[in-house]
Amino acid sequence: MPAPAVGVPQELSARVPVEQRGPGLDRDGVRLLVSRGTEVAHHAFAELPGLLRAGDLLVVNTSPTLAAAVDGRVGHARVVVHFSTRGDDGRWAVELREPDGRGTTRARAEVKGVPRARARQVEGRGCGGLAGTRVRLPGGGRLVLEEPLSARGERLWWARVSGAEVPALLREYGRPIRYSYTERDQPLPVYQTVFALPSADGTGSAEMPSAARPFTARLVAELVSRGVQFAPVTLHTGVASAESHEPPYPERFAVPRASARLINAARAGDGRVVAVGTTAVRAVESAAGADGVVRERAGWTDLVVTPERGVRVVEGLLTGLHEPEASHLLMLEAVAGRAAIDRGYEAAVRGRYLWHEFGDVHLLLP
């Protein structure tokens, strides 16, 4: 999908959460762009209950956000380890990045032990190290890179950690992954959604399922009182590619039996199935058969939702505003069509909507 023909000015990046922008503001104080086909309307997010109807079903991701960034050292060089995904064999997929001096990170420009020309070559593919690279972690832990996560590139690596349990390491020494458009570090609760539930094995999402961030307990209660239902699913998101907008890697997900029943019942009735976030779309569509019936499923999904593949279950989507180059836009086009995405993004830029995880949101309805 070519990028929408709009540029996103840098000043439209949300630098701090909405509740820190002024007194009396809560998470639901963001703006809500509503697209019905190519028709666009502007609302406050707190008006969402009036935009949905009794019988509609919101599919929400319960994955908690991890404090997934940890400082480390490779030799004498400082690095930042982004813990992405826990594998079935106990290893973790990680990305090694280097501090940029402003409290955030950049892709590593040079790999220890690799000639400079080769280092620049692999850096262009997002390489964060080579097999056998050893990283010293705080508290006496050690991490060793073993093999790339994917043949697509060497940005993410499977790594084995010794001398520490990763969930405990993240709790004690980790901080949420932060990108350069944000103003400062934020405590972990700022990155948790109202739907987040702790997992038994300490795993979660390396990056917040941010479409759900504007929901508050008060707003959820109002939606329920109006007959809107919620179907919880889980998809643990990995580390996004800040530089190259790669398609998503395999991620762990679960669609419980009760949620599958709720989704199927809504589709059989007059309700609309609206996913809260692209992660919820990926989970639900991974559990849907060719017949459009959702069944209880858990495991790994490598599904990439594209316009060619289409969607079998999801009829609407509540999502953040993504960079025009982001692979997420393929999923948005699959749900709503290219014309709706182009029109919505033009309206968002013209209306000075704010981008990224602390920004405004976009509701795509049939």
Short mmCIF file of C-alpha atoms in Angstrom, two decimals:
data_model
loop_
_atom_site.label_atom_id
_atom_site.label_comp_id
_atom_site.label_asym_id
_atom_site.label_seq_id
_atom_site.Cartn_x
_atom_site.Cartn_y
_atom_site.Cartn_z
CA MET A 1 0.00 0.00 0.00
CA PRO A 2 1.59 3.32 -0.99
CA ALA A 3 1.56 5.83 1.85
CA PRO A 4 -1.38 8.24 2.07
CA ALA A 5 -0.50 11.42 0.20
CA VAL A 6 -0.15 13.46 3.40
CA GLY A 7 2.85 14.43 5.45
CA VAL A 8 2.65 14.33 9.23
CA PRO A 9 4.28 17.47 10.69
CA GLN A 10 6.65 16.74 13.57
CA GLU A 11 4.71 19.05 15.88
CA LEU A 12 1.71 16.71 15.65
CA SER A 13 3.51 14.02 17.66
CA ALA A 14 1.95 13.68 21.12
CA ARG A 15 4.89 14.35 23.42
CA VAL A 16 3.16 13.64 26.76
CA PRO A 17 -0.03 11.83 27.82
CA VAL A 18 -3.20 13.91 27.59
CA GLU A 19 -3.69 13.95 31.37
CA GLN A 20 -0.38 15.82 31.71
CA ARG A 21 -1.38 18.57 29.26
CA GLY A 22 -3.63 20.50 31.60
CA PRO A 23 -5.60 20.40 34.87
CA GLY A 24 -8.76 18.32 34.98
CA LEU A 25 -7.89 16.19 31.96
CA ASP A 26 -8.24 12.40 32.04
CA ARG A 27 -7.22 9.74 29.55
CA ASP A 28 -10.51 10.11 27.70
CA GLY A 29 -9.67 13.75 26.96
CA VAL A 30 -8.22 12.92 23.55
CA ARG A 31 -9.99 13.65 20.28
CA LEU A 32 -11.82 11.05 18.20
CA LEU A 33 -11.92 11.13 14.42
CA VAL A 34 -14.82 9.03 13.11
CA SER A 35 -14.83 7.63 9.57
CA ARG A 36 -17.86 6.02 8.00
CA GLY A 37 -16.61 5.25 4.54
CA THR A 38 -15.26 8.56 3.27
CA GLU A 39 -17.52 10.59 5.56
CA VAL A 40 -15.52 12.09 8.45
CA ALA A 41 -16.75 13.57 11.72
CA HIS A 42 -14.91 15.09 14.68
CA HIS A 43 -15.68 14.15 18.28
CA ALA A 44 -14.23 13.95 21.76
CA PHE A 45 -13.36 10.41 22.82
CA ALA A 46 -15.74 10.76 25.78
CA GLU A 47 -18.57 10.82 23.20
CA LEU A 48 -17.83 7.21 22.17
CA PRO A 49 -20.87 5.73 23.99
CA GLY A 50 -23.16 7.84 21.81
CA LEU A 51 -21.46 6.62 18.64
CA LEU A 52 -21.98 2.93 19.39
CA ARG A 53 -25.25 1.12 19.89
CA ALA A 54 -26.66 -1.63 22.08
CA GLY A 55 -25.44 -5.00 20.84
CA ASP A 56 -22.12 -3.69 19.53
CA LEU A 57 -19.08 -5.62 20.74
CA LEU A 58 -15.67 -4.14 21.52
CA VAL A 59 -12.79 -6.62 21.30
CA VAL A 60 -10.06 -5.51 23.73
CA ASN A 61 -6.50 -6.68 24.32
CA THR A 62 -5.72 -7.56 27.94
CA SER A 63 -1.93 -7.80 27.48
CA PRO A 64 -0.04 -5.75 30.08
CA THR A 65 2.80 -3.47 29.02
CA LEU A 66 6.26 -4.47 30.21
CA ALA A 67 9.08 -2.24 31.39
CA ALA A 68 10.94 -3.76 28.46
CA ALA A 69 14.00 -1.47 28.12
CA VAL A 70 17.05 -2.39 30.22
CA ASP A 71 20.53 -0.84 30.21
CA GLY A 72 23.48 -3.13 29.54
CA ARG A 73 27.06 -3.21 28.33
CA VAL A 74 28.83 -4.93 25.45
CA GLY A 75 32.47 -4.67 26.44
CA HIS A 76 32.87 -1.04 27.44
CA ALA A 77 30.03 0.16 25.19
CA ARG A 78 26.66 1.08 26.65
CA VAL A 79 23.63 -0.51 25.03
CA VAL A 80 19.91 -0.63 25.72
CA VAL A 81 18.24 -4.04 25.47
CA HIS A 82 14.64 -4.02 24.28
CA PHE A 83 13.03 -7.30 25.39
CA SER A 84 10.43 -8.14 22.77
CA THR A 85 8.94 -11.63 23.05
CA ARG A 86 9.42 -14.73 25.21
CA GLY A 87 9.87 -17.92 23.20
CA ASP A 88 8.53 -21.35 24.07
CA ASP A 89 12.06 -22.52 24.89
CA GLY A 90 12.65 -19.79 27.48
CA ARG A 91 14.74 -17.57 25.22
CA TRP A 92 13.75 -13.96 24.54
CA ALA A 93 13.68 -12.07 21.28
CA VAL A 94 15.60 -8.86 21.88
CA GLU A 95 16.85 -5.81 20.04
CA LEU A 96 20.10 -4.11 21.02
CA ARG A 97 20.08 -0.35 20.58
CA GLU A 98 22.44 2.40 21.64
CA PRO A 99 21.63 5.44 23.82
CA ASP A 100 21.25 8.64 21.81
CA GLY A 101 22.14 11.02 24.65
CA ARG A 102 18.57 12.34 24.89
CA GLY A 103 17.06 9.60 27.01
CA THR A 104 15.95 7.53 24.02
CA THR A 105 17.78 5.17 21.65
CA ARG A 106 18.79 4.68 18.03
CA ALA A 107 19.66 1.62 15.96
CA ARG A 108 23.27 0.65 16.61
CA ALA A 109 25.62 2.08 14.00
CA GLU A 110 28.46 -0.33 14.59
CA VAL A 111 28.75 -3.91 15.77
CA LYS A 112 31.71 -4.88 17.90
CA GLY A 113 34.15 -7.14 16.02
CA VAL A 114 32.70 -6.45 12.59
CA PRO A 115 34.58 -4.37 10.00
CA ARG A 116 33.08 -0.88 9.66
CA ALA A 117 31.81 -1.42 6.10
CA ARG A 118 30.10 -4.64 7.11
CA ALA A 119 28.71 -2.98 10.23
CA ARG A 120 27.12 -0.25 8.10
CA GLN A 121 25.70 -2.90 5.78
CA VAL A 122 23.99 -4.87 8.53
CA GLU A 123 22.95 -1.68 10.30
CA GLY A 124 20.88 -0.82 7.24
CA ARG A 125 18.88 -3.96 8.02
CA GLY A 126 18.54 -2.94 11.67
CA CYS A 127 21.24 -5.30 12.96
CA GLY A 128 21.74 -5.04 16.70
CA GLY A 129 24.60 -7.52 17.07
CA LEU A 130 25.98 -10.85 15.92
CA ALA A 131 25.74 -14.41 17.21
CA GLY A 132 27.76 -14.83 20.37
CA THR A 133 27.56 -11.17 21.40
CA ARG A 134 27.50 -11.04 25.21
CA VAL A 135 25.68 -8.33 27.13
CA ARG A 136 26.16 -7.64 30.83
CA LEU A 137 22.88 -6.79 32.52
CA PRO A 138 22.25 -5.08 35.85
CA GLY A 139 22.08 -7.29 38.93
CA GLY A 140 24.61 -9.79 37.57
CA GLY A 141 22.59 -11.07 34.63
CA ARG A 142 24.11 -12.07 31.30
CA LEU A 143 22.58 -12.19 27.83
CA VAL A 144 24.00 -13.96 24.78
CA LEU A 145 22.69 -13.44 21.24
CA GLU A 146 22.19 -16.80 19.51
CA GLU A 147 20.43 -16.40 16.16
CA PRO A 148 18.28 -13.89 14.26
CA LEU A 149 14.58 -14.13 14.92
CA SER A 150 13.80 -14.11 11.21
CA ALA A 151 15.50 -14.54 7.88
CA ARG A 152 14.06 -11.12 6.96
CA GLY A 153 16.80 -9.33 8.87
CA GLU A 154 18.95 -9.16 11.96
CA ARG A 155 17.24 -6.46 14.01
CA LEU A 156 15.72 -8.92 16.50
CA TRP A 157 17.70 -11.84 17.91
CA TRP A 158 16.88 -14.85 20.00
CA ALA A 159 18.93 -14.51 23.17
CA ARG A 160 19.46 -16.61 26.25
CA VAL A 161 19.60 -14.93 29.65
CA SER A 162 21.47 -16.39 32.61
CA GLY A 163 21.90 -15.20 36.18
CA ALA A 164 18.45 -13.55 36.26
CA GLU A 165 14.80 -14.24 35.56
CA VAL A 166 13.69 -11.81 32.88
CA PRO A 167 10.32 -10.81 34.45
CA ALA A 168 12.09 -10.01 37.74
CA LEU A 169 14.85 -8.18 35.83
CA LEU A 170 12.30 -6.00 34.04
CA ARG A 171 10.42 -5.24 37.25
CA GLU A 172 13.57 -4.12 39.06
CA TYR A 173 15.65 -2.48 36.35
CA GLY A 174 13.41 -1.98 33.33
CA ARG A 175 11.57 1.06 32.05
CA PRO A 176 8.98 1.40 29.28
CA ILE A 177 10.34 1.66 25.75
CA ARG A 178 10.34 5.30 24.76
CA TYR A 179 10.77 6.92 21.36
CA SER A 180 12.36 10.25 20.50
CA TYR A 181 9.11 12.12 19.82
CA THR A 182 8.16 11.87 23.52
CA GLU A 183 9.30 14.50 25.99
CA ARG A 184 10.48 12.40 28.93
CA ASP A 185 10.38 9.00 30.57
CA GLN A 186 7.02 8.02 32.06
CA PRO A 187 6.28 5.54 34.85
CA LEU A 188 4.96 2.14 33.79
CA PRO A 189 1.32 2.78 34.91
CA VAL A 190 1.11 5.49 32.24
CA TYR A 191 1.55 2.71 29.65
CA GLN A 192 -1.04 0.31 31.11
CA THR A 193 -4.55 0.28 29.70
CA VAL A 194 -7.64 -0.18 31.83
CA PHE A 195 -8.02 -3.67 30.31
CA ALA A 196 -4.50 -4.92 31.17
CA LEU A 197 -4.29 -8.10 33.23
CA PRO A 198 -1.06 -9.56 34.68
CA SER A 199 0.00 -12.81 33.04
CA ALA A 200 0.95 -15.85 35.09
CA ASP A 201 4.40 -16.16 33.50
CA GLY A 202 5.26 -12.47 33.67
CA THR A 203 5.08 -11.93 29.92
CA GLY A 204 3.30 -9.09 28.21
CA SER A 205 3.70 -6.49 25.49
CA ALA A 206 6.96 -4.75 24.75
CA GLU A 207 4.90 -1.79 23.58
CA MET A 208 1.53 -0.65 24.87
CA PRO A 209 -1.63 -1.75 23.00
CA SER A 210 -2.23 1.97 22.78
CA ALA A 211 -5.62 2.17 21.07
CA ALA A 212 -7.20 1.24 24.41
CA ARG A 213 -5.33 3.87 26.39
CA PRO A 214 -8.12 6.50 26.30
CA PHE A 215 -10.61 4.19 28.02
CA THR A 216 -11.33 4.91 31.68
CA ALA A 217 -13.29 2.81 34.17
CA ARG A 218 -16.03 5.43 34.08
CA LEU A 219 -16.32 5.28 30.29
CA VAL A 220 -16.35 1.45 30.30
CA ALA A 221 -19.19 1.51 32.83
CA GLU A 222 -21.17 3.92 30.66
CA LEU A 223 -20.67 1.74 27.59
CA VAL A 224 -21.85 -1.34 29.47
CA SER A 225 -24.90 0.54 30.76
CA ARG A 226 -25.83 1.32 27.16
CA GLY A 227 -25.65 -2.34 26.10
CA VAL A 228 -22.19 -2.37 24.53
CA GLN A 229 -20.33 -5.61 25.30
CA PHE A 230 -16.64 -6.38 25.68
CA ALA A 231 -14.76 -9.47 24.49
CA PRO A 232 -11.25 -9.78 25.99
CA VAL A 233 -8.47 -11.34 23.94
CA THR A 234 -4.70 -11.33 24.43
CA LEU A 235 -1.92 -10.55 22.02
CA HIS A 236 1.55 -9.75 23.36
CA THR A 237 3.03 -7.16 21.03
CA GLY A 238 6.71 -7.24 20.19
CA VAL A 239 9.11 -4.38 19.56
CA ALA A 240 8.11 -2.26 16.58
CA SER A 241 10.65 -1.14 14.02
CA ALA A 242 11.06 2.58 14.61
CA GLU A 243 13.28 2.99 11.55
CA SER A 244 12.09 0.62 8.84
CA HIS A 245 8.39 -0.12 9.52
CA GLU A 246 8.76 -3.86 9.09
CA PRO A 247 5.71 -6.10 9.06
CA PRO A 248 5.00 -7.68 12.45
CA TYR A 249 6.84 -10.76 13.61
CA PRO A 250 5.03 -13.81 15.06
CA GLU A 251 3.36 -12.93 18.35
CA ARG A 252 1.73 -14.96 21.11
CA PHE A 253 -2.05 -14.67 21.34
CA ALA A 254 -5.12 -16.21 22.95
CA VAL A 255 -8.83 -15.96 22.19
CA PRO A 256 -10.81 -17.52 25.07
CA ARG A 257 -13.89 -19.64 24.43
CA ALA A 258 -16.20 -17.10 26.10
CA SER A 259 -14.92 -14.30 23.88
CA ALA A 260 -15.27 -16.44 20.75
CA ARG A 261 -18.92 -17.06 21.69
CA LEU A 262 -19.55 -13.35 22.26
CA ILE A 263 -18.04 -12.45 18.89
CA ASN A 264 -20.03 -15.10 17.02
CA ALA A 265 -23.24 -14.06 18.78
CA ALA A 266 -22.71 -10.40 17.89
CA ARG A 267 -22.15 -11.31 14.25
CA ALA A 268 -25.26 -13.48 14.23
CA GLY A 269 -27.33 -10.59 15.61
CA ASP A 270 -27.42 -6.90 14.84
CA GLY A 271 -24.23 -5.96 16.67
CA ARG A 272 -21.03 -4.77 15.08
CA VAL A 273 -17.67 -6.31 16.02
CA VAL A 274 -15.29 -3.40 16.61
CA ALA A 275 -11.68 -4.20 17.43
CA VAL A 276 -9.87 -1.87 19.82
CA GLY A 277 -6.46 -1.70 18.19
CA THR A 278 -4.68 -3.55 15.42
CA THR A 279 -3.50 -6.13 17.98
CA ALA A 280 -7.10 -7.13 18.65
CA VAL A 281 -7.69 -7.47 14.90
CA ARG A 282 -4.68 -9.76 14.55
CA ALA A 283 -5.82 -11.96 17.45
CA VAL A 284 -9.43 -12.31 16.33
CA GLU A 285 -8.63 -12.85 12.67
CA SER A 286 -6.07 -15.49 13.68
CA ALA A 287 -8.83 -17.39 15.49
CA ALA A 288 -11.36 -17.13 12.64
CA GLY A 289 -11.89 -19.94 10.19
CA ALA A 290 -12.56 -19.53 6.49
CA ASP A 291 -16.25 -19.73 7.42
CA GLY A 292 -15.93 -16.59 9.56
CA VAL A 293 -16.58 -18.47 12.78
CA VAL A 294 -14.24 -17.59 15.66
CA ARG A 295 -13.04 -20.50 17.77
CA GLU A 296 -11.05 -20.70 20.97
CA ARG A 297 -7.37 -20.57 20.04
CA ALA A 298 -4.02 -19.89 21.67
CA GLY A 299 -0.45 -20.01 20.45
CA TRP A 300 1.57 -18.01 17.93
CA THR A 301 0.27 -16.03 14.99
CA ASP A 302 2.24 -14.88 11.98
CA LEU A 303 -0.87 -13.47 10.30
CA VAL A 304 -0.41 -10.18 8.48
CA VAL A 305 -3.80 -8.69 7.60
CA THR A 306 -3.67 -7.08 4.16
CA PRO A 307 -6.30 -5.82 1.72
CA GLU A 308 -5.67 -8.94 -0.39
CA ARG A 309 -6.33 -11.25 2.57
CA GLY A 310 -9.17 -9.10 3.94
CA VAL A 311 -10.95 -9.51 7.26
CA ARG A 312 -13.41 -12.25 8.11
CA VAL A 313 -14.82 -11.01 11.41
CA VAL A 314 -13.94 -7.43 12.29
CA GLU A 315 -16.35 -4.79 10.98
CA GLY A 316 -14.97 -1.71 12.70
CA LEU A 317 -11.71 -0.58 14.23
CA LEU A 318 -10.67 1.90 16.90
CA THR A 319 -7.01 2.72 16.35
CA GLY A 320 -4.33 5.28 16.93
CA LEU A 321 -2.88 7.38 14.15
CA HIS A 322 0.03 5.57 12.52
CA GLU A 323 2.88 6.93 10.44
CA PRO A 324 1.93 6.90 6.73
CA GLU A 325 4.64 4.31 6.02
CA ALA A 326 3.61 1.93 8.81
CA SER A 327 2.59 -1.61 7.87
CA HIS A 328 -0.44 -1.20 10.15
CA LEU A 329 -2.07 0.82 7.38
CA LEU A 330 -2.45 -2.34 5.32
CA MET A 331 -4.71 -3.67 8.07
CA LEU A 332 -6.67 -0.42 8.19
CA GLU A 333 -7.22 -0.62 4.44
CA ALA A 334 -8.40 -4.23 4.81
CA VAL A 335 -11.04 -3.10 7.32
CA ALA A 336 -12.20 0.19 5.82
CA GLY A 337 -10.85 0.53 2.27
CA ARG A 338 -8.16 2.78 0.83
CA ALA A 339 -10.43 5.75 0.15
CA ALA A 340 -11.54 5.91 3.79
CA ILE A 341 -7.94 5.82 5.05
CA ASP A 342 -6.80 8.54 2.65
CA ARG A 343 -9.75 10.77 3.57
CA GLY A 344 -9.32 10.14 7.28
CA TYR A 345 -5.60 10.91 7.32
CA GLU A 346 -6.10 14.10 5.32
CA ALA A 347 -8.75 15.19 7.83
CA ALA A 348 -6.52 14.27 10.78
CA VAL A 349 -3.62 16.39 9.53
CA ARG A 350 -5.86 19.28 8.59
CA GLY A 351 -7.59 19.08 11.98
CA ARG A 352 -4.26 19.00 13.86
CA TYR A 353 -4.87 15.63 15.47
CA LEU A 354 -2.01 14.23 17.53
CA TRP A 355 -0.10 11.08 16.53
CA HIS A 356 1.44 8.08 18.33
CA GLU A 357 0.66 6.25 21.58
CA PHE A 358 -0.28 9.35 23.60
CA GLY A 359 -2.20 10.91 20.75
CA ASP A 360 -5.74 11.02 19.41
CA VAL A 361 -7.67 8.06 18.00
CA HIS A 362 -9.56 7.09 14.86
CA LEU A 363 -12.81 5.11 14.78
CA LEU A 364 -13.50 3.31 11.51
CA LEU A 365 -17.12 2.17 11.21
CA PRO A 366 -18.96 0.43 8.35
#
